[in-house]
mmCIF file of C-alpha atoms in Angstrom:
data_model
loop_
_atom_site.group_PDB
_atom_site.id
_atom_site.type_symbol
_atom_site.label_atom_id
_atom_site.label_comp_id
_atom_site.label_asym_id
_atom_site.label_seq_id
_atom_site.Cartn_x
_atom_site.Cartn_y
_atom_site.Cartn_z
ATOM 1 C CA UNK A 29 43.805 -64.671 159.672
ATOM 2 C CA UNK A 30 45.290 -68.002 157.891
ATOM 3 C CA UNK A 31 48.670 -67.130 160.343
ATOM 4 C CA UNK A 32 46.643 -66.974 163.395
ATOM 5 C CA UNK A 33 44.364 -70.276 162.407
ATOM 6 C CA UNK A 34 47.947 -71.838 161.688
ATOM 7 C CA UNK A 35 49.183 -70.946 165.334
ATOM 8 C CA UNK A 36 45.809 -72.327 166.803
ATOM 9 C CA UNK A 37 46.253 -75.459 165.402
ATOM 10 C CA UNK A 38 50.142 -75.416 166.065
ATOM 11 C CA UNK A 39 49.276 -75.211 170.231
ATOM 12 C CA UNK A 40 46.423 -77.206 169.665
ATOM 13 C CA UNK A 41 48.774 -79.775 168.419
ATOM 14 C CA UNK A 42 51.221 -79.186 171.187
ATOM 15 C CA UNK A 43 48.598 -80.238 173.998
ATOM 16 C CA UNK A 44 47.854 -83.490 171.851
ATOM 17 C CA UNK A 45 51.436 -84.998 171.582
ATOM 18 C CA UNK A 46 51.890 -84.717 175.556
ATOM 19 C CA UNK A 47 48.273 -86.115 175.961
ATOM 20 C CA UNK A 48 48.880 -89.272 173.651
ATOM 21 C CA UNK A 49 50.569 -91.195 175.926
ATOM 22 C CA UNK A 50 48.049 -90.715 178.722
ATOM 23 C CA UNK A 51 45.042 -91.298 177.172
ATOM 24 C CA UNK A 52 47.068 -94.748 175.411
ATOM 25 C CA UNK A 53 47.771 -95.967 178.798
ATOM 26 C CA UNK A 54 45.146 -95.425 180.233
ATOM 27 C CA UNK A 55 42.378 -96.908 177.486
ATOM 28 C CA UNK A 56 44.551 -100.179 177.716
ATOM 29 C CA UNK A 57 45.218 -100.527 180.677
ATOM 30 C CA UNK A 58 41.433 -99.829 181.250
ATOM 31 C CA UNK A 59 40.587 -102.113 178.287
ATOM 32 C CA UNK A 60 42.941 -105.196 180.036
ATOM 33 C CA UNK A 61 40.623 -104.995 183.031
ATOM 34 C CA UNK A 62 37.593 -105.032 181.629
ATOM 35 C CA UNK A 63 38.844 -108.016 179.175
ATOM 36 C CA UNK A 64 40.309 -110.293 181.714
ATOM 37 C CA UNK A 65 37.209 -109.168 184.481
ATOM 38 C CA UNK A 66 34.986 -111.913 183.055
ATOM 39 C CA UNK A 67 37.790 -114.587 183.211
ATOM 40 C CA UNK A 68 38.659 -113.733 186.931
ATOM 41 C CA UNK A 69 35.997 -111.336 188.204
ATOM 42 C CA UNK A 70 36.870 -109.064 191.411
ATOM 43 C CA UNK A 71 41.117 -110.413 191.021
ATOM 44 C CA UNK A 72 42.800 -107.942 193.304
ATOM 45 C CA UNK A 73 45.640 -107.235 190.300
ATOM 46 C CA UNK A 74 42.906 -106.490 187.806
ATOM 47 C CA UNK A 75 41.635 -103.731 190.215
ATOM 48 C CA UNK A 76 44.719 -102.094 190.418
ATOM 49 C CA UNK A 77 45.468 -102.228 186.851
ATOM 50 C CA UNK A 78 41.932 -100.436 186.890
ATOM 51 C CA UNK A 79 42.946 -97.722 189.419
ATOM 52 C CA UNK A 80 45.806 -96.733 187.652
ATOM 53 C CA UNK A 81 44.019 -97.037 184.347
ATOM 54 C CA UNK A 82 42.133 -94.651 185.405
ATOM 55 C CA UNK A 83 44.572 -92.067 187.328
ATOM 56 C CA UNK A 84 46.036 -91.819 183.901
ATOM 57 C CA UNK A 85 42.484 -90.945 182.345
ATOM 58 C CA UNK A 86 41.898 -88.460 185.296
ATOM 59 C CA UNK A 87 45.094 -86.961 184.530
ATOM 60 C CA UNK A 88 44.132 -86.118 180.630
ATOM 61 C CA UNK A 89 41.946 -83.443 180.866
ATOM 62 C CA UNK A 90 45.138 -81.292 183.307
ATOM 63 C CA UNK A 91 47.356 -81.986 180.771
ATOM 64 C CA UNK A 92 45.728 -81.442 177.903
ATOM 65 C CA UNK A 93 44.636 -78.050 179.324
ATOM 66 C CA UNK A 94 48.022 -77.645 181.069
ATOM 67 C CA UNK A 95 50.805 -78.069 177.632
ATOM 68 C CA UNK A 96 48.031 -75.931 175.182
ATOM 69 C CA UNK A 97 48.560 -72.903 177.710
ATOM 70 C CA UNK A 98 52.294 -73.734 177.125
ATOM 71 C CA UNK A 99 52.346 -73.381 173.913
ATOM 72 C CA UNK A 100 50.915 -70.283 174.109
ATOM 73 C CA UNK A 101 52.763 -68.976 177.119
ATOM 74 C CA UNK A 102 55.508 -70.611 178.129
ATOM 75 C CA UNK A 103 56.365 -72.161 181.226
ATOM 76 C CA UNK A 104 53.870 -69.805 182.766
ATOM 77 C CA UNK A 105 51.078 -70.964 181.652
ATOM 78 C CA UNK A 106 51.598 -74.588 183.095
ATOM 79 C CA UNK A 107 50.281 -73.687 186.057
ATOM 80 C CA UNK A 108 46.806 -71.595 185.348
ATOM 81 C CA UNK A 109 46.259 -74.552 182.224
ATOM 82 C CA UNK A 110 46.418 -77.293 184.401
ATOM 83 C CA UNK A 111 44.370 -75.963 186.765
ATOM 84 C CA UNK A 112 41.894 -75.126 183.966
ATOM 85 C CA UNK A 113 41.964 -78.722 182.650
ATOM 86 C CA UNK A 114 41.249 -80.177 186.416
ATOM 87 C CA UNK A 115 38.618 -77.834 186.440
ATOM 88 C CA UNK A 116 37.029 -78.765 183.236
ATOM 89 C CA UNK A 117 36.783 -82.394 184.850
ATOM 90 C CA UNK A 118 35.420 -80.960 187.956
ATOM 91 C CA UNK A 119 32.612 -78.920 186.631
ATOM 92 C CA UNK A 120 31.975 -81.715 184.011
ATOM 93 C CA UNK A 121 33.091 -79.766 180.885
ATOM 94 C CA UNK A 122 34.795 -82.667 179.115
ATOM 95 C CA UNK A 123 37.908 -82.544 177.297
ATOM 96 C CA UNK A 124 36.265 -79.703 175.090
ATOM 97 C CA UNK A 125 36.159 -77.663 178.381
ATOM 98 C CA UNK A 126 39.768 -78.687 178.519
ATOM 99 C CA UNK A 127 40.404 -77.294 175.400
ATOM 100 C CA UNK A 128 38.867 -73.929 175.985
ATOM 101 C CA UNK A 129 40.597 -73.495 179.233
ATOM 102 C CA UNK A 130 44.061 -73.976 178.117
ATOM 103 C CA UNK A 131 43.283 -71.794 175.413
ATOM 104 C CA UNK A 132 42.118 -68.949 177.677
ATOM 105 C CA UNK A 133 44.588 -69.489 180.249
ATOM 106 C CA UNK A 134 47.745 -69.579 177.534
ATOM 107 C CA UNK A 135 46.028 -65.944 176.387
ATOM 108 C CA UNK A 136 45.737 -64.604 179.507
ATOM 109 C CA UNK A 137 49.256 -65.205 180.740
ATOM 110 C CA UNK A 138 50.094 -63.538 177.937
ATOM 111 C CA UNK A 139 48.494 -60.139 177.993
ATOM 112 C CA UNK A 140 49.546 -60.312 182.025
ATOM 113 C CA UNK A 141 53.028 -60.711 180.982
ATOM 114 C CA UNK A 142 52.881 -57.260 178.632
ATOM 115 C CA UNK A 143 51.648 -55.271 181.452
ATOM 116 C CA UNK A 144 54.817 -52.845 182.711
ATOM 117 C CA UNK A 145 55.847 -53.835 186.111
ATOM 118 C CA UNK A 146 59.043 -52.243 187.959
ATOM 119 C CA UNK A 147 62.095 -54.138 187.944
ATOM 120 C CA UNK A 148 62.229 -55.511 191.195
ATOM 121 C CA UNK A 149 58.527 -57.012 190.940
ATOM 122 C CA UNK A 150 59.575 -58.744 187.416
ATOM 123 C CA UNK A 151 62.059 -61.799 188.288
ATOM 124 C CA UNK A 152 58.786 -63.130 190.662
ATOM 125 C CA UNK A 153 56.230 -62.117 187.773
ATOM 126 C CA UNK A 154 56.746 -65.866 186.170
ATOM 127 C CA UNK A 155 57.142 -67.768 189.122
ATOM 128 C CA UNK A 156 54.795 -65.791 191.815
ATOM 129 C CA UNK A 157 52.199 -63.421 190.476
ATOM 130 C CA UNK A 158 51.617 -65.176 186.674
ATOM 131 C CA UNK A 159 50.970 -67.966 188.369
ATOM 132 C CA UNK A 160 48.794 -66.822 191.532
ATOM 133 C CA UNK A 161 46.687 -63.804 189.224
ATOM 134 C CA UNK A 162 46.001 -66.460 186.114
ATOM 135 C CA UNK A 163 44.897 -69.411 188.085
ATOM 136 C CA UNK A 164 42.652 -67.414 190.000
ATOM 137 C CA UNK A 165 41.238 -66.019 186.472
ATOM 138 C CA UNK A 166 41.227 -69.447 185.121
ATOM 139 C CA UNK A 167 39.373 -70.838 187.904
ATOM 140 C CA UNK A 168 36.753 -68.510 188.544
ATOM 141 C CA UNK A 169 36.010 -68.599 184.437
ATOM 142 C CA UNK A 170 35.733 -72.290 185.118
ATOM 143 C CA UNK A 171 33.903 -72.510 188.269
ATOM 144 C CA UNK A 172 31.468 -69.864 188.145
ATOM 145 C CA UNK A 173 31.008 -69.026 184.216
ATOM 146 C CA UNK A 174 31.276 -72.613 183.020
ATOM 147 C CA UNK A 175 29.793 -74.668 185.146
ATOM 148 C CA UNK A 176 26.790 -73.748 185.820
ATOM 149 C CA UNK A 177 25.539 -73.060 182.274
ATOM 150 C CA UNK A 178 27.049 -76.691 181.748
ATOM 151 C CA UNK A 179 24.897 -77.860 184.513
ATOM 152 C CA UNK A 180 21.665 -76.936 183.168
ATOM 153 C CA UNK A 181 22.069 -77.680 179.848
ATOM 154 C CA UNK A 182 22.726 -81.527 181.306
ATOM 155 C CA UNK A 183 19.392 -81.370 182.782
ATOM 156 C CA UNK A 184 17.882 -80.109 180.027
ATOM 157 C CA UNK A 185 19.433 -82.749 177.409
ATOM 158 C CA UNK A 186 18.171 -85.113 180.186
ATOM 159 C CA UNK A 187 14.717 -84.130 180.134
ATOM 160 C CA UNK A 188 14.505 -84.158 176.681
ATOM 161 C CA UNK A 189 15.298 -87.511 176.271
ATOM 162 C CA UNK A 190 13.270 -88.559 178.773
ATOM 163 C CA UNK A 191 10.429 -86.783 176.734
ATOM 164 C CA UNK A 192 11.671 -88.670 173.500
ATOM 165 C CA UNK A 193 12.021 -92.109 175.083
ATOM 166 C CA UNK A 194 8.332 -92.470 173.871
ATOM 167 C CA UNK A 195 8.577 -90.791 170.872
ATOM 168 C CA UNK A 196 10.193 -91.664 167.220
ATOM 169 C CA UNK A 197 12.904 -94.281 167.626
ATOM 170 C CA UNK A 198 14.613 -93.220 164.483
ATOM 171 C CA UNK A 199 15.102 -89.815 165.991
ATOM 172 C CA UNK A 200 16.025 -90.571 169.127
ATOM 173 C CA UNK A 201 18.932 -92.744 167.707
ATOM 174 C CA UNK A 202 20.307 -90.272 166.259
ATOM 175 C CA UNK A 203 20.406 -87.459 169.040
ATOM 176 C CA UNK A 204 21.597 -90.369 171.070
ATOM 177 C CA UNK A 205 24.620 -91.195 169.337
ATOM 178 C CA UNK A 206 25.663 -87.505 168.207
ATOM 179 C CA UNK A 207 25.509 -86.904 171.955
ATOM 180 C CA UNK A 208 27.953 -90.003 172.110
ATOM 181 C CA UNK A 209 30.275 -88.741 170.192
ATOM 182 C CA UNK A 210 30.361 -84.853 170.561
ATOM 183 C CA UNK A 211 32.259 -85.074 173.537
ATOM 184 C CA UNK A 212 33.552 -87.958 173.312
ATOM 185 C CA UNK A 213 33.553 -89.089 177.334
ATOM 186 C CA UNK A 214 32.228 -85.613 178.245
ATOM 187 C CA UNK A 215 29.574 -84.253 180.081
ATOM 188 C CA UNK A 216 26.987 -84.726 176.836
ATOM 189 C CA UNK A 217 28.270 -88.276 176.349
ATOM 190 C CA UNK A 218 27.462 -88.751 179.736
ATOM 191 C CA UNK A 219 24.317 -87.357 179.983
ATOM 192 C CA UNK A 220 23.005 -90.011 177.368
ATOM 193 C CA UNK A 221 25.404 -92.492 178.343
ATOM 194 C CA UNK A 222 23.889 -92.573 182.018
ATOM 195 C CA UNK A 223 20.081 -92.010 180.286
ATOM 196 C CA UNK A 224 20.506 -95.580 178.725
ATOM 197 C CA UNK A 225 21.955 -96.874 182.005
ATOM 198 C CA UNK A 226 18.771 -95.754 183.798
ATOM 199 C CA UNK A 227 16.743 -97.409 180.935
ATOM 200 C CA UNK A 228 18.345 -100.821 182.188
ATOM 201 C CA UNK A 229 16.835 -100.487 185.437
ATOM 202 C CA UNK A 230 13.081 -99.889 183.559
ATOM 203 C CA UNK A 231 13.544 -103.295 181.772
ATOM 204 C CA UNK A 232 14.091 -101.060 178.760
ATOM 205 C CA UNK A 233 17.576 -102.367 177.163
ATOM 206 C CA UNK A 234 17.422 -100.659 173.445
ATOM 207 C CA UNK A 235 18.401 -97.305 174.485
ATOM 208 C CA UNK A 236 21.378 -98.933 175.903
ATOM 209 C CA UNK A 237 22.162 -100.843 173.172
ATOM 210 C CA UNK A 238 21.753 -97.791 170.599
ATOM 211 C CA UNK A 239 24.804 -95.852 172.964
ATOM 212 C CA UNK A 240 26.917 -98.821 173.039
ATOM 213 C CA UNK A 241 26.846 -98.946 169.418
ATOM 214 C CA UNK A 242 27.935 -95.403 169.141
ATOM 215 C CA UNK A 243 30.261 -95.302 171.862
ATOM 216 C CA UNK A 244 32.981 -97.575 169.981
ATOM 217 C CA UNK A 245 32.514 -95.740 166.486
ATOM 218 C CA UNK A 246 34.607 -92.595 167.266
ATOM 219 C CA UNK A 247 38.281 -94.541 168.022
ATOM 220 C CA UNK A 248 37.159 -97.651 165.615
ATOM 221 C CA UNK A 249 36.692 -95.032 162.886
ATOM 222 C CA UNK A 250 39.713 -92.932 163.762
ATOM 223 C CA UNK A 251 41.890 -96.162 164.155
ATOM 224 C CA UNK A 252 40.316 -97.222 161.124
ATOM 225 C CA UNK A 253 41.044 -93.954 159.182
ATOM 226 C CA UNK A 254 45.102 -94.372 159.539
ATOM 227 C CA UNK A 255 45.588 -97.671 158.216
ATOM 228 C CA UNK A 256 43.150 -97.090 155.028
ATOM 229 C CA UNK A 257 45.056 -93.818 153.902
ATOM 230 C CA UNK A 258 48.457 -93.917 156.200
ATOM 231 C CA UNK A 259 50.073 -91.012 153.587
ATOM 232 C CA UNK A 260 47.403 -88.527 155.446
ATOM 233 C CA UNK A 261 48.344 -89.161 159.010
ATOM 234 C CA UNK A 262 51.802 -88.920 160.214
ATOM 235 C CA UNK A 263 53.730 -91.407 162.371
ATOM 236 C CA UNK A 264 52.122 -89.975 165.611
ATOM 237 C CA UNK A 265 48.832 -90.057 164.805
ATOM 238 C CA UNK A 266 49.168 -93.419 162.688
ATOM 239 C CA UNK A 267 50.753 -95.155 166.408
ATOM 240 C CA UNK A 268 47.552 -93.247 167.859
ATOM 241 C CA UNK A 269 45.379 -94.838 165.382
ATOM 242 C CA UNK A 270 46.088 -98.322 166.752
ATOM 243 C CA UNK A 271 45.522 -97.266 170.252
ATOM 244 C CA UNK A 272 42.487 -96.276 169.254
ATOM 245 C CA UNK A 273 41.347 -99.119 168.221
ATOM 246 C CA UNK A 274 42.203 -101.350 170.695
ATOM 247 C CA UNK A 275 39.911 -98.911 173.285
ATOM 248 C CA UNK A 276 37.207 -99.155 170.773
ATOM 249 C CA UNK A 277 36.956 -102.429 170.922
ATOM 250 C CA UNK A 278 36.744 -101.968 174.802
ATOM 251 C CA UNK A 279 34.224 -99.695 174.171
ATOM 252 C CA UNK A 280 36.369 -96.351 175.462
ATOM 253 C CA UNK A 281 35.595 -93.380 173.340
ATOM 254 C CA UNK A 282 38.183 -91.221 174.743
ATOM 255 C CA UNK A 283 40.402 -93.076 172.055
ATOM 256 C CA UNK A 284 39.432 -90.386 169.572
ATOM 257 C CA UNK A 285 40.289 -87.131 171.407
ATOM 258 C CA UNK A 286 43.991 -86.887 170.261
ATOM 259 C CA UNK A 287 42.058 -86.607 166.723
ATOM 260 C CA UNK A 288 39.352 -84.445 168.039
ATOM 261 C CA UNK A 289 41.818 -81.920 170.095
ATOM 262 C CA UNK A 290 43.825 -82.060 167.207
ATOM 263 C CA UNK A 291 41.612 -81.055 164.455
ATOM 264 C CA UNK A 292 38.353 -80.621 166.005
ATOM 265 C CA UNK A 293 36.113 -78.729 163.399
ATOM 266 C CA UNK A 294 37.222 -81.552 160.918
ATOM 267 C CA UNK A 295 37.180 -84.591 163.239
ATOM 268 C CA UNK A 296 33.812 -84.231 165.247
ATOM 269 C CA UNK A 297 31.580 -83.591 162.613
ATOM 270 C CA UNK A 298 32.567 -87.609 161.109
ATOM 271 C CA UNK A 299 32.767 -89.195 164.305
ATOM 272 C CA UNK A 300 29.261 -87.817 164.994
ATOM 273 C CA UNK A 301 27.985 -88.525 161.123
ATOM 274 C CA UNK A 302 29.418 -91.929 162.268
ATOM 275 C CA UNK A 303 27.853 -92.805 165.817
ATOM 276 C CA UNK A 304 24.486 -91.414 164.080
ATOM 277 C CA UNK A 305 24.789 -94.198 162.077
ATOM 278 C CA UNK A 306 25.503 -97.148 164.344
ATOM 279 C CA UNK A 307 22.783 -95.843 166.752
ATOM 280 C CA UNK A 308 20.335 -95.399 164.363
ATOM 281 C CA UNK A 309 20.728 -98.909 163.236
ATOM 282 C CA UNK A 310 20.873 -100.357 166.522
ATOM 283 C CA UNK A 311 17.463 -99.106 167.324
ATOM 284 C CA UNK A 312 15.885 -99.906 164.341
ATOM 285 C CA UNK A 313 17.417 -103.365 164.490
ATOM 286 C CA UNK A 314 15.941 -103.637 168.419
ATOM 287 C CA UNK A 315 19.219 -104.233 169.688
ATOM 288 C CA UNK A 316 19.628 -104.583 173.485
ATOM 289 C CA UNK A 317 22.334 -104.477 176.062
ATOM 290 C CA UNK A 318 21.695 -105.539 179.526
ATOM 291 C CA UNK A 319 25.047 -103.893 180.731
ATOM 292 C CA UNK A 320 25.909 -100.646 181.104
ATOM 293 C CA UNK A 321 29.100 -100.920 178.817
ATOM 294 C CA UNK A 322 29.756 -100.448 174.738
ATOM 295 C CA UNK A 323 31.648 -101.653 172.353
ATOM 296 C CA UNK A 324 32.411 -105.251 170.547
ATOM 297 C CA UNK A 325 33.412 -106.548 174.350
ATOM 298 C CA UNK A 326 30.213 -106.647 175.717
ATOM 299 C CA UNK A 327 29.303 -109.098 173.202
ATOM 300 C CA UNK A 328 31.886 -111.539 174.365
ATOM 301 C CA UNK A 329 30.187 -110.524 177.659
ATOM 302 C CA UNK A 330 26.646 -112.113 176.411
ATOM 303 C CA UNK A 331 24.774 -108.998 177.198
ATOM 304 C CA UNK A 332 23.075 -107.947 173.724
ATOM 305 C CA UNK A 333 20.213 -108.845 172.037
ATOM 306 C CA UNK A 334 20.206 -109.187 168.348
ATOM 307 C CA UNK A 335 24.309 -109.388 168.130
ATOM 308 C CA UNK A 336 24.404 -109.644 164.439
ATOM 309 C CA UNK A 337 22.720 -106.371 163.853
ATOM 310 C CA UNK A 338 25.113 -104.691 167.155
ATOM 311 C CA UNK A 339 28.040 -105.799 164.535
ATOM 312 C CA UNK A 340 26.650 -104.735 161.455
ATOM 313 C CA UNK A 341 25.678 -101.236 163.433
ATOM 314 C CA UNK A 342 29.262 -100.642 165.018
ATOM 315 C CA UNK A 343 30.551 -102.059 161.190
ATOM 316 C CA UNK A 344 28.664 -99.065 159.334
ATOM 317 C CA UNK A 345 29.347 -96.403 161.775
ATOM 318 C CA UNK A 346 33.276 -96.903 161.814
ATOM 319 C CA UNK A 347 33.274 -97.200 158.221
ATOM 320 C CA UNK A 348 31.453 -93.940 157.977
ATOM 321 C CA UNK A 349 33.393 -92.291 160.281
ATOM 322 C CA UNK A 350 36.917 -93.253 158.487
ATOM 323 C CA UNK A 351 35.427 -92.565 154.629
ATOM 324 C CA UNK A 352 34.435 -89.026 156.038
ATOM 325 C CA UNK A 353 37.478 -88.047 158.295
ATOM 326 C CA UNK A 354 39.626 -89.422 155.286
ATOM 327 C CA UNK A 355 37.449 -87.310 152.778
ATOM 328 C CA UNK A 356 37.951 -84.048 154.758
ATOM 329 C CA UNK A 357 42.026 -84.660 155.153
ATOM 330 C CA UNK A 358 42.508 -85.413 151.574
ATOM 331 C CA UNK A 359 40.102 -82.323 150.767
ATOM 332 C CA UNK A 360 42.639 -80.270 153.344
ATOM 333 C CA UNK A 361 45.306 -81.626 152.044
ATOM 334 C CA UNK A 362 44.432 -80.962 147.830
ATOM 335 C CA UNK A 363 43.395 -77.011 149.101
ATOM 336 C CA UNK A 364 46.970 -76.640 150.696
ATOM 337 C CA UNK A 365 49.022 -77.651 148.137
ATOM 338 C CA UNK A 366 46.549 -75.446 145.586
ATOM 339 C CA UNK A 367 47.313 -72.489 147.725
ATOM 340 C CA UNK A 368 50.699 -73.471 147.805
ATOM 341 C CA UNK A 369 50.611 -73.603 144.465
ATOM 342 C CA UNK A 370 49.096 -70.208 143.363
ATOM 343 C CA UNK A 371 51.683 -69.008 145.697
ATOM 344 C CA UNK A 372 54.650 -69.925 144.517
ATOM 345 C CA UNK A 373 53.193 -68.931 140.637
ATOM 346 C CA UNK A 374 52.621 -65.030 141.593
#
């Protein structure tokens, strides 16, 4: 069981290091645009650095998807895991979607390539019928088991917070920012993302400013993380820490996935704790933002009400967010060497 956990993480891992540079270039390159938009609004060259911004952002989820199948699989499962990833973005299944398809389609390349086949059909199994039989697998698994379930839950979470919008504030902070950062960028970040956006239009501006709060925490935190306790994070994910915090402060959550994919029943749990937080102070504090955007920039931007307490909010909920994520890597980290340990004395 600890082997199998151990090769999980291993391809896990794999799909990270070849998504790094993606998501890096394309949260900066996003994060340039949106920073030099107010100085020269609707420049030709800042909408270009946007496209490709995000061409490298639309090309995450594929790969992501795409290198975890590899690791699994081989060159064989390039194909059916990219597929899987592109369909994740497709049927809005975020880059946990992602995950799960390059996860399924690694596995099922696998068990096709143990099934006998005569030995004129096996030179084209890898680069014909792998490919052709585990796409289509992949693809109906995304398209027609995924999606729709994904689909209605959206218009459920909708609904509800619809229904909440007049309830308890306190409460309603608090599912809005978990939703933030559960996804991170995803379908249930979107969902409440998109719910404060339509707020804006009502004249109401502090569900907005409760999801801009939250949206920054998750690569803030995670940036924030590797430079308080740089023994616990390698040289990778130290280099991905300051990536991340340049898109946090551009108000990008998708900074925090290579920490997420990595180590996701550790990492989501804290960035969520952490959003919770700088939500749930936002509203209480009444903050407001008049633009459908997040993170420190859109202060700079003049759009929130009550900036003091939008800092002090974003302040807490990255500081959560590292303390916790640190907490559980040391914790991981004591309980390997213990095992290690008790190993090595039997």
């Amino acid at each position: 069981m600890i082997e199998a956990i151990k090769k999980l993480r291993q391809h896990l891992l794999t799909g990270v290091s070849y998504v790094i540079p993606f998501i890096a270039c394309g949260g900066i390159m996003l994060a340039i645009s949106i920073a030099l938009g107010r100085i020269a609004p609707g420049a030709p060259f800042l909408e270009l650095i946007l496209r490709i911004g995000s061409t490298a952002f639309a090309l995450m989820l594929p790969v992501l998807a795409g290198y975890i199948a590899y690791s699994i699989a081989g060159k064989p499962g390039l194909v059916p895991g990219f597929i899987g990833g592109y369909l994740s973005g497709e049927v809005n299944a975020g880059f946990l979607g992602a995950l799960l398809a390059g996860l399924l389609a690694g596995y099922i390349v696998q068990i096709i390539k143990r099934i006998p086949v005569h030995k004129y059909i096996r030179p084209i199994m890898p680069i014909l019928i792998i490919p052709i039989v585990s796409s289509g697998i992949i693809g109906i698994i995304m398209l027609k088991v995924l999606g729709i379930p994904i689909a209605n839950l959206m218009i459920a979470a909708g609904n509800m917070l619809r229904t909440m919008n007049t309830g308890n504030s306190i409460i309603l902070g608090m599912i809005l920012g978990a939703m933030i950062a559960f996804d991170m960028g995803g379908p249930i970040n979107k969902t409440a993302f998109f719910f404060g956006a339509a707020m804006i239009k009502e004249g109401n501006f502090h569900i907005m400013g409760a999801c801009a709060a939250a949206i920054c925490t998750p690569p803030l935190g995670m940036g924030l993380a590797t430079i308080l306790r740089r023994k616990l994070w390698n040289e990778e994910e130290r280099e991905a820490g300051i990536a991340a915090l340049a898109m946090g402060m551009m108000g990008i959550t998708e900074g925090a996935i290579p920490f997420a994919a990595a180590d996701p029943l550790r990492v989501i749990p804290c960035i969520v704790f952490g959003s919770m937080a700088a939500s749930t102070i936002a509203m209480l504090g009444k903050v407001g933002d008049h633009a459908p955007h997040g993170g420190p920039i859109v202060v700079a931007l003049a759009a929130i009400d009550h900036p003091l307490v939008y800092g002090v909010a974003i302040m807490v909920g990255t500081i959560v967010t590292a303390i916790l994520v640190n907490t559980m890597k040391a914790l991981r980290s004591e309980n390997r060497n213990t095992t290690t340990n008790v190993q090595e004395a039997t």
